[in-house]
Structures are given as structure tokens and as C-alpha cells.
Coordinates of C-alpha atoms in Angstrom, one line a residue:
X215 CA 122.1 18.4 -47.2
X216 CA 121.6 16.3 -50.4
X217 CA 123.2 17.7 -53.5
X218 CA 121.2 18.3 -56.7
X219 CA 122.5 17.6 -60.1
X220 CA 123.1 21.4 -60.5
X221 CA 125.3 21.7 -57.5
X222 CA 127.6 18.8 -58.2
X223 CA 130.8 20.2 -59.5
X224 CA 132.7 18.8 -62.5
X225 CA 135.6 16.4 -61.8
X226 CA 138.4 14.4 -63.2
X227 CA 137.4 10.9 -64.3
X228 CA 140.5 9.7 -62.4
X229 CA 138.4 9.8 -59.3
X230 CA 137.1 6.3 -58.3
X231 CA 133.9 5.0 -59.9
X232 CA 132.6 4.2 -56.5
X233 CA 132.8 7.8 -55.3
X234 CA 131.2 9.1 -58.4
X235 CA 128.4 6.5 -58.3
X236 CA 127.7 7.3 -54.7
X237 CA 127.2 11.0 -55.5
X238 CA 124.9 10.2 -58.4
X239 CA 123.0 7.7 -56.2
X240 CA 122.5 10.5 -53.6
X241 CA 120.8 12.7 -56.2
X242 CA 118.7 9.7 -57.5
X243 CA 117.6 8.9 -53.9
X244 CA 116.5 12.5 -53.3
X245 CA 114.0 12.3 -56.3
X246 CA 113.1 8.6 -56.2
X247 CA 109.7 9.1 -54.5
X248 CA 108.7 11.9 -56.9
X249 CA 109.8 9.8 -59.9
X250 CA 107.6 7.0 -58.8
X251 CA 104.6 9.1 -57.7
X252 CA 104.6 11.1 -61.0
X253 CA 105.6 8.2 -63.2
X254 CA 108.3 10.4 -64.7
X255 CA 111.8 10.0 -66.1
X256 CA 114.5 10.6 -63.4
X257 CA 116.0 13.6 -65.1
X258 CA 117.9 14.8 -62.0
X259 CA 119.6 11.4 -61.7
X260 CA 120.5 11.4 -65.4
X261 CA 122.0 14.9 -65.1
X262 CA 124.1 13.7 -62.1
X263 CA 125.3 10.6 -64.1
X264 CA 126.4 12.9 -66.9
X265 CA 128.2 15.3 -64.5
X266 CA 130.0 12.3 -62.9
X267 CA 130.8 11.0 -66.5
X268 CA 129.3 7.6 -65.8
X269 CA 127.5 7.0 -69.1
X270 CA 130.7 6.4 -71.2
X271 CA 132.7 4.3 -68.8
X272 CA 132.6 1.2 -71.0
X273 CA 134.0 3.0 -74.0
X274 CA 137.6 2.0 -74.8
X275 CA 140.3 4.3 -73.3
X276 CA 141.7 5.0 -76.8
X277 CA 138.3 6.6 -77.7
X278 CA 138.0 8.7 -74.6
X279 CA 136.3 6.2 -72.2
X280 CA 137.5 4.4 -69.2
X281 CA 137.2 0.8 -70.5
X282 CA 135.3 -0.2 -67.4
X283 CA 134.7 -3.9 -66.8
X284 CA 131.3 -5.5 -66.6
X285 CA 132.0 -6.0 -62.8
X286 CA 132.6 -2.3 -62.3
X287 CA 129.3 -1.5 -64.1
X288 CA 127.4 -4.0 -62.0
X289 CA 128.7 -2.3 -58.9
X290 CA 127.4 1.1 -60.2
X291 CA 124.0 -0.6 -60.9
X292 CA 123.9 -1.9 -57.4
X293 CA 124.6 1.5 -55.9
X294 CA 121.9 3.2 -58.1
X295 CA 119.4 0.4 -57.4
X296 CA 119.7 1.0 -53.7
X297 CA 118.7 4.7 -54.3
X298 CA 116.2 4.6 -57.2
X299 CA 115.1 1.4 -58.9
X300 CA 114.2 3.1 -62.2
X301 CA 117.5 5.0 -62.4
X302 CA 119.4 1.8 -61.8
X303 CA 117.5 -0.1 -64.5
X304 CA 117.9 2.8 -67.0
X305 CA 121.6 2.8 -66.3
X306 CA 121.8 -1.0 -66.7
X307 CA 119.9 -1.0 -70.0
X308 CA 122.1 1.8 -71.3
X309 CA 125.3 0.0 -70.4
X310 CA 124.2 -3.2 -72.0
X311 CA 123.9 -1.4 -75.4
X312 CA 127.2 0.4 -74.8
X313 CA 128.8 -3.0 -74.3
X314 CA 127.3 -4.4 -77.5
X315 CA 128.7 -1.5 -79.5
X316 CA 132.1 -1.4 -77.7
X317 CA 132.7 -5.1 -78.0
X318 CA 131.4 -5.7 -81.5
X319 CA 131.7 -2.4 -83.3
X320 CA 135.4 -1.6 -83.2
X321 CA 136.0 -2.8 -86.7
X322 CA 133.7 0.0 -88.0
X323 CA 135.0 3.6 -88.3
X324 CA 131.4 4.9 -87.9
X325 CA 130.9 2.9 -84.7
X326 CA 134.3 4.0 -83.3
X327 CA 133.4 7.6 -84.0
X328 CA 130.0 7.1 -82.3
X329 CA 131.7 5.6 -79.2
X330 CA 134.0 8.5 -78.9
X331 CA 131.1 10.9 -79.1
X332 CA 129.2 8.8 -76.6
X333 CA 132.0 9.3 -74.1
X334 CA 132.6 12.9 -74.8
X335 CA 129.0 14.0 -74.9
X336 CA 127.6 11.4 -72.3
X337 CA 125.0 10.1 -74.7
X338 CA 122.2 8.0 -73.3
X339 CA 121.4 4.8 -75.3
X340 CA 118.0 3.2 -75.4
X341 CA 117.3 -0.4 -76.5
X342 CA 114.7 -1.6 -79.0
X343 CA 114.6 -5.4 -79.1
X344 CA 110.9 -6.2 -78.9
X345 CA 108.3 -5.5 -81.4
X346 CA 104.8 -6.4 -82.7
X347 CA 103.5 -9.9 -82.0
X348 CA 106.9 -11.2 -81.1
X349 CA 106.8 -9.5 -77.7
X350 CA 109.7 -10.6 -75.6
X351 CA 111.2 -12.9 -78.2
X352 CA 114.3 -10.9 -78.9
X353 CA 115.7 -13.5 -81.3
X354 CA 113.1 -12.8 -83.8
X355 CA 112.5 -9.5 -85.8
X356 CA 109.6 -8.6 -88.0
X357 CA 110.9 -5.3 -89.5
X358 CA 113.7 -5.6 -92.1
X359 CA 116.5 -3.1 -92.9
X360 CA 115.7 -1.7 -96.3
X361 CA 118.6 -0.5 -98.5
X362 CA 117.8 2.3 -100.9
X363 CA 120.0 4.8 -102.7
X364 CA 123.0 4.0 -100.5
X365 CA 121.0 4.6 -97.3
X366 CA 119.2 2.3 -94.9
X367 CA 115.6 2.7 -93.8
X368 CA 113.9 0.9 -90.8
X369 CA 110.2 1.2 -89.9
X370 CA 109.5 -0.7 -86.7
X371 CA 106.5 -1.3 -84.4
X372 CA 108.4 -1.3 -81.1
X373 CA 106.2 -2.7 -78.3
X374 CA 108.6 -1.2 -75.8
X375 CA 111.4 1.4 -75.9
X376 CA 112.3 2.2 -72.3
X377 CA 113.0 6.0 -71.9
X378 CA 112.7 6.2 -75.7
X379 CA 111.7 9.9 -75.6
X380 CA 114.6 10.9 -73.5
X381 CA 117.4 8.9 -75.2
X382 CA 120.1 10.3 -77.4
X383 CA 120.3 7.2 -79.6
X384 CA 118.5 3.9 -80.1
X385 CA 120.2 0.6 -80.6
X386 CA 117.8 -1.7 -82.3
X387 CA 117.5 -5.2 -83.7
X388 CA 116.1 -5.8 -87.2
X389 CA 115.9 -8.4 -89.9
X390 CA 119.0 -8.2 -92.1
X391 CA 116.8 -7.6 -95.1
X392 CA 113.3 -8.2 -96.4
X393 CA 114.1 -11.7 -97.7
X394 CA 115.9 -12.8 -94.5
X395 CA 114.4 -15.2 -91.9
X396 CA 113.1 -13.5 -88.7
X397 CA 116.1 -14.9 -86.8
X398 CA 118.7 -13.5 -89.2
X399 CA 119.1 -10.2 -87.4
X400 CA 121.4 -7.2 -87.2
X401 CA 122.0 -4.6 -84.6
X402 CA 121.8 -1.0 -85.7
X403 CA 122.7 2.3 -84.0
X404 CA 120.5 5.3 -84.8
X405 CA 121.1 8.7 -83.3
X406 CA 118.2 11.0 -82.4
X407 CA 118.7 13.0 -85.6
X408 CA 118.2 9.8 -87.6
X409 CA 114.8 8.8 -86.4
X410 CA 111.2 9.8 -85.4
X411 CA 109.2 8.2 -82.6
X412 CA 105.4 8.1 -82.5
X413 CA 104.0 6.9 -79.2
X414 CA 101.7 3.9 -79.5
X415 CA 101.3 2.8 -75.9
X416 CA 101.4 4.2 -72.4
X417 CA 103.4 3.2 -69.3
X418 CA 101.0 3.1 -66.3
X419 CA 102.4 0.3 -64.2
X420 CA 102.7 -1.1 -60.7
X421 CA 106.4 -0.3 -60.4
X422 CA 109.5 0.8 -62.4
X423 CA 107.4 3.7 -63.3
X424 CA 110.4 6.0 -64.0
X425 CA 111.7 3.9 -66.9
X426 CA 108.9 5.3 -69.1
X427 CA 108.8 2.1 -71.1
X428 CA 106.1 3.1 -73.6
X429 CA 105.5 1.6 -77.0
X430 CA 106.6 3.5 -80.1
X431 CA 106.5 3.4 -83.9
X432 CA 110.2 3.9 -84.9
X433 CA 111.0 5.3 -88.3
X434 CA 114.7 5.7 -89.0
X435 CA 117.0 6.6 -91.8
X436 CA 120.8 6.2 -91.8
X437 CA 123.9 4.9 -93.5
X438 CA 124.9 1.2 -93.8
X439 CA 127.8 1.8 -91.5
X440 CA 125.4 2.2 -88.6
X441 CA 124.8 -1.6 -88.8
X442 CA 127.2 -3.4 -86.5
X443 CA 129.5 -5.6 -88.5
X444 CA 128.8 -8.7 -86.4
X445 CA 125.6 -10.7 -86.7
X446 CA 123.1 -10.1 -83.9
X447 CA 123.1 -13.9 -83.0
X448 CA 126.7 -13.6 -82.0
X449 CA 126.2 -10.3 -80.2
X450 CA 123.2 -11.8 -78.4
X451 CA 125.0 -14.9 -77.0
X452 CA 128.4 -13.3 -76.3
X453 CA 127.4 -9.9 -74.9
X454 CA 123.7 -9.1 -74.9
X455 CA 122.6 -11.9 -72.7
X456 CA 125.6 -12.0 -70.2
X457 CA 125.7 -8.2 -69.7
X458 CA 122.0 -7.7 -69.4
X459 CA 121.5 -10.5 -66.9
X460 CA 124.5 -9.4 -64.8
X461 CA 123.7 -5.7 -64.9
X462 CA 120.0 -6.2 -64.2
X463 CA 120.8 -8.5 -61.4
X464 CA 123.1 -5.9 -59.9
X465 CA 120.2 -3.4 -59.9
X466 CA 117.8 -5.9 -58.4
X467 CA 120.3 -6.7 -55.7
X468 CA 120.6 -3.0 -55.0
X469 CA 116.8 -2.7 -54.7
X470 CA 116.8 -5.7 -52.2
X471 CA 119.7 -4.1 -50.3
X472 CA 117.8 -0.9 -49.9
X473 CA 114.8 -2.7 -48.6
X474 CA 116.9 -4.7 -46.1
X475 CA 118.6 -1.5 -45.0
X476 CA 115.2 0.0 -44.1
X477 CA 114.2 -3.1 -42.3
X478 CA 117.4 -2.9 -40.3
X479 CA 116.6 0.7 -39.4
X480 CA 113.1 -0.5 -38.2
X481 CA 114.7 -3.3 -36.1
X482 CA 117.1 -0.9 -34.4
X483 CA 114.4 1.5 -33.5
X484 CA 112.4 -1.3 -32.0
X485 CA 115.4 -2.6 -30.1
X486 CA 116.0 0.8 -28.5
X487 CA 112.3 0.8 -27.5
X488 CA 113.0 -2.4 -25.6
X489 CA 110.9 -5.0 -27.5
X490 CA 111.8 -6.7 -30.8
X491 CA 108.9 -7.0 -33.1
X492 CA 107.5 -10.4 -34.2
X493 CA 109.0 -10.0 -37.7
X494 CA 112.6 -10.6 -36.5
X495 CA 112.8 -14.0 -38.2
X496 CA 111.9 -12.4 -41.5
X497 CA 114.6 -9.9 -41.1
X498 CA 117.2 -12.7 -40.5
X499 CA 115.9 -14.4 -43.7
X500 CA 116.1 -11.2 -45.6
X501 CA 119.8 -10.8 -44.6
X502 CA 120.4 -14.4 -45.6
X503 CA 118.7 -14.0 -49.0
X504 CA 120.6 -10.8 -49.7
X505 CA 123.9 -12.6 -48.9
X506 CA 122.9 -15.5 -51.3
X507 CA 121.9 -13.1 -54.0
X508 CA 125.1 -11.2 -53.9
X509 CA 127.1 -14.4 -53.8
X510 CA 125.2 -15.7 -56.8
X511 CA 125.9 -12.6 -58.8
X512 CA 129.6 -12.4 -57.7
X513 CA 130.2 -16.1 -58.7
X514 CA 128.6 -15.6 -62.1
X515 CA 130.6 -12.4 -62.7
X516 CA 133.8 -14.3 -61.9
X517 CA 132.8 -17.0 -64.3
X518 CA 132.0 -14.5 -67.0
X519 CA 135.2 -12.5 -66.6
X520 CA 137.3 -15.7 -66.8
X521 CA 135.9 -16.5 -70.3
X522 CA 135.1 -12.9 -71.5
X523 CA 137.7 -13.1 -74.2
X524 CA 136.8 -16.6 -75.4
X525 CA 133.9 -16.5 -77.9
X526 CA 133.6 -20.3 -78.0
X527 CA 133.3 -20.5 -74.2
X528 CA 130.7 -17.6 -74.1
X529 CA 128.6 -19.4 -76.6
X530 CA 128.9 -22.8 -75.0
X531 CA 125.6 -24.5 -73.8
X532 CA 126.8 -24.8 -70.2
X533 CA 127.6 -21.1 -69.9
X534 CA 124.4 -20.0 -71.7
X535 CA 122.3 -22.1 -69.3
X536 CA 124.1 -20.6 -66.3
X537 CA 123.8 -17.0 -67.4
X538 CA 120.1 -17.4 -68.2
X539 CA 119.4 -19.1 -64.9
X540 CA 121.2 -16.2 -63.2
X541 CA 118.4 -14.0 -64.4
X542 CA 115.7 -16.4 -63.2
X543 CA 117.4 -17.1 -59.8
X544 CA 118.4 -13.5 -59.1
X545 CA 115.0 -12.1 -59.8
X546 CA 113.2 -14.7 -57.7
X547 CA 115.6 -14.3 -54.8
X548 CA 115.4 -10.5 -55.0
X549 CA 111.6 -10.7 -54.7
X550 CA 111.9 -13.0 -51.7
X551 CA 114.4 -10.7 -50.1
X552 CA 112.2 -7.6 -50.4
X553 CA 109.1 -9.5 -49.3
X554 CA 111.0 -10.7 -46.2
X555 CA 112.0 -7.1 -45.5
X556 CA 108.3 -6.0 -45.8
X557 CA 107.2 -8.7 -43.4
X558 CA 110.0 -7.8 -41.0
X559 CA 108.7 -4.3 -40.7
X560 CA 105.0 -5.1 -40.6
X561 CA 102.7 -2.1 -40.9
X562 CA 105.5 0.4 -40.8
X563 CA 107.0 -1.0 -44.0
X564 CA 103.6 -1.4 -45.6
X565 CA 102.8 2.3 -45.1
X566 CA 103.8 4.7 -47.9
X567 CA 104.3 7.6 -45.4
X568 CA 106.8 5.8 -43.2
X569 CA 110.6 6.4 -43.1
X570 CA 111.0 2.6 -43.4
X571 CA 108.5 2.1 -46.2
X572 CA 109.2 -0.9 -48.4
X573 CA 106.2 -0.4 -50.8
X574 CA 108.1 1.2 -53.7
X575 CA 110.9 -1.4 -53.5
X576 CA 108.4 -4.2 -53.5
X577 CA 106.4 -2.8 -56.5
X578 CA 109.6 -2.2 -58.4
X579 CA 111.2 -5.6 -57.7
X580 CA 108.0 -7.4 -58.8
X581 CA 109.0 -6.4 -62.4
X582 CA 112.1 -8.6 -62.3
X583 CA 110.5 -12.0 -62.9
X584 CA 108.4 -10.7 -65.8
X585 CA 111.1 -8.6 -67.5
X586 CA 111.9 -11.2 -70.2
X587 CA 109.5 -13.6 -68.4
X588 CA 111.1 -16.3 -66.3
X589 CA 108.7 -18.8 -67.7
X590 CA 109.8 -18.0 -71.2
X591 CA 113.5 -18.4 -70.2
X592 CA 112.9 -21.7 -68.4
X593 CA 110.8 -23.1 -71.3
X594 CA 113.5 -22.1 -73.8
X595 CA 116.2 -23.9 -71.8
X596 CA 114.4 -27.3 -71.7
X597 CA 116.4 -28.9 -74.6
X598 CA 119.7 -27.4 -73.4
X599 CA 119.3 -28.6 -69.8
X600 CA 118.5 -32.1 -71.0
X601 CA 121.9 -32.2 -72.8
X602 CA 123.9 -30.7 -70.0
X603 CA 125.9 -32.8 -67.5
X604 CA 125.1 -33.1 -63.9
X605 CA 128.2 -31.9 -61.8
X606 CA 130.2 -34.6 -60.3
X607 CA 131.6 -32.4 -57.5
X608 CA 130.8 -29.2 -55.6
X609 CA 133.4 -27.2 -57.5
X610 CA 132.7 -28.4 -61.0

């Protein structure tokens, strides 16, 4: 019988991440259909993630965390994505912001204290990087940080804040000050007690319904120490882009794996009945695509980990092209994989009331090419790709 978040017993964080992630994924899977059908936040899955102490794993050990690597987080995203797409994406978005604070906030006493509380209290972090007319251009901010009486004030028209109503804190971009250029940005951490949200848009979508990515007007007040000491441009290239594209890709690969798993179940049933269905070639292609997708993510992870402590290498044109193309390639390949799984299962996978239904996976994975639109990424890379070298050998 599946455990609920309430019946999972507390544990020592010395237990492997994989075992804890598997238990959280089991809870997420039990409620995934209801989360999708009702377009609601996966509260049961979040409760399980907190019980398993998985929200603060990127916090440095000295502050009470586990100092988990990006690769370890990607594995958790993969496990959650196989169970519930929305839970996996929420977890990935949370950990991207955790990485930004952990990697760039350690010089600030306020940020260190926040990280410690994030690990101890299992705080959920939301992201606010899009606003107003700028839409998905995260390297441009309209709203500035205002300094008044030793405090900071931010009033922001956030076009999207995923799970904003459920988060314990929001990590947001903003113009450094009113006189700054739109690209001169900072990253600020506001806890729930610091801000008020007014809903300005709904979230009635084809898929990823449980992320509850509505629009909000954000009004926040805090102290200057809540601004990360590193410019957002640096955070963006060295941490935000690499971790988001790797962690998102991990979730998308998990969604694809779940679809392939159901297609395999369908194939085995058909085989026992004595006749393989006409969709067998699509199943083979789905397996091949999933293999390619996992290899692509693993190779990019290895490359990232090799230079993770080298700011110059992280900001280099060649790596920035590679990490942005990972997002494009992984999302497109994940869509192909799920579509192959759907075609392998035929009507059984097309039905919503089937035990091998692929419908939810397909609707959810279709969000991946438009989450920071692939066309926007490819257009932005034009000048960089012209300047990049063509490899002279297979291993270059």
C-alpha cells in the first residue's frame, strides 16, 4: 500500500538521498492524477519532501544542510518527474534558487542565517524572474529596488510566480535602483513575512497544472542585507542558467522515463497475449530517445561539474552555448520520447482511464519547449554560435 505524507516516519538524513527521494516520489505518484485533474498544488508531495528533508540538501553542511551536488539534485528531479511532473518541476525550481543563494550568498550574514533556517525548517523557495512586458527575458527588470529609511521596497508586476501562494520565500530579480539600466539587476530574498501577493492572472493550462504558475503583483519590504552581494548577471551565467537547465532536464527525462515505462507495460501485456501491436517500432524509438536524453544530460553534468569552481570557464561562450542548447535539445528530445511512447501504446495510451495512459505525461512535457521558449534561446545564441569554433575531433 502507498504511504501518505502523514504515515512516513521521520528519519536521519544519513540515509541515502535515493531512498528518501523514492519514498517522496511514491507519495507524489499516488496524488499525481488528482493534482492534474484539479489543477491544484501537490501538497501531499511537498509534505513528503519535507519529512524526507529533501528541500535543504544544497545548503552547506556547516549551516545544517547536506551540501548536495547538482548531479544529486538532478537525480532527485528525475525520480520525482517519473512520479508527478508538477512535483518534479516545483522541486527543480526550488533547488535552482537554493543554489543561487548557497553559491553566491555566503559572504552575507543574513543569507547564511536564511540558509540555515531553510535547512532546519524545510522552507520552499519560489522564483520571480519574469515581469510585465519583458515576459521571458530574465536579463531585464522593470521594477527597481527602492531604498528608504534604511529599508528596501520592491513593487513588482510578476507575470508568473510558480506556486507563489504556497512558497515560504520568494527569490526575485530587480533593477539595482531606479536610475539603473534594465540589465543592471540584483537578486533579492524575501520571506513570506516580508511581502504581500495579489493575484493578477490564473493558471488554466494544458499541462503542468500543479505548478500553479499564476501572475501576481508582488509588494515587498525588507533590509538591504536581503540583496545577494553578487550582481545578478554573474549569478545568471554561473549558476542560474546551468542549474535550471540541468535540473529541468532531469525532470523532463523523468517524465519521459515514466511514459516509456508505461509503454513497456503495454508491450509486455500484448506479448503475453500472443501478438505484438503495430506500435513496436515506436517503442524501440522511445527507448533509444530516452537513452540519448539521459546521455546528453549526464555528459553536460560532467562538463559542468568539471568547471563548477571556475567562474571564468562557467562564463565562457562555449559553455554558455552548450548549457543553453542542453535546454533546447533535452526538451525537444523529451517531447519526441513521450510521443513515441504514446504511439507505441495506441488507443490504450491515448485513453485517460487506462493503466498505461500517456496523456498526462504528453500534456506536461509539451510545456518544456516553451518554458523559456526554445525559439528565444536559439535567437539569442546567434552571435555566440557564429563566434564559436567547429570541433576538430569527436572528443573536443
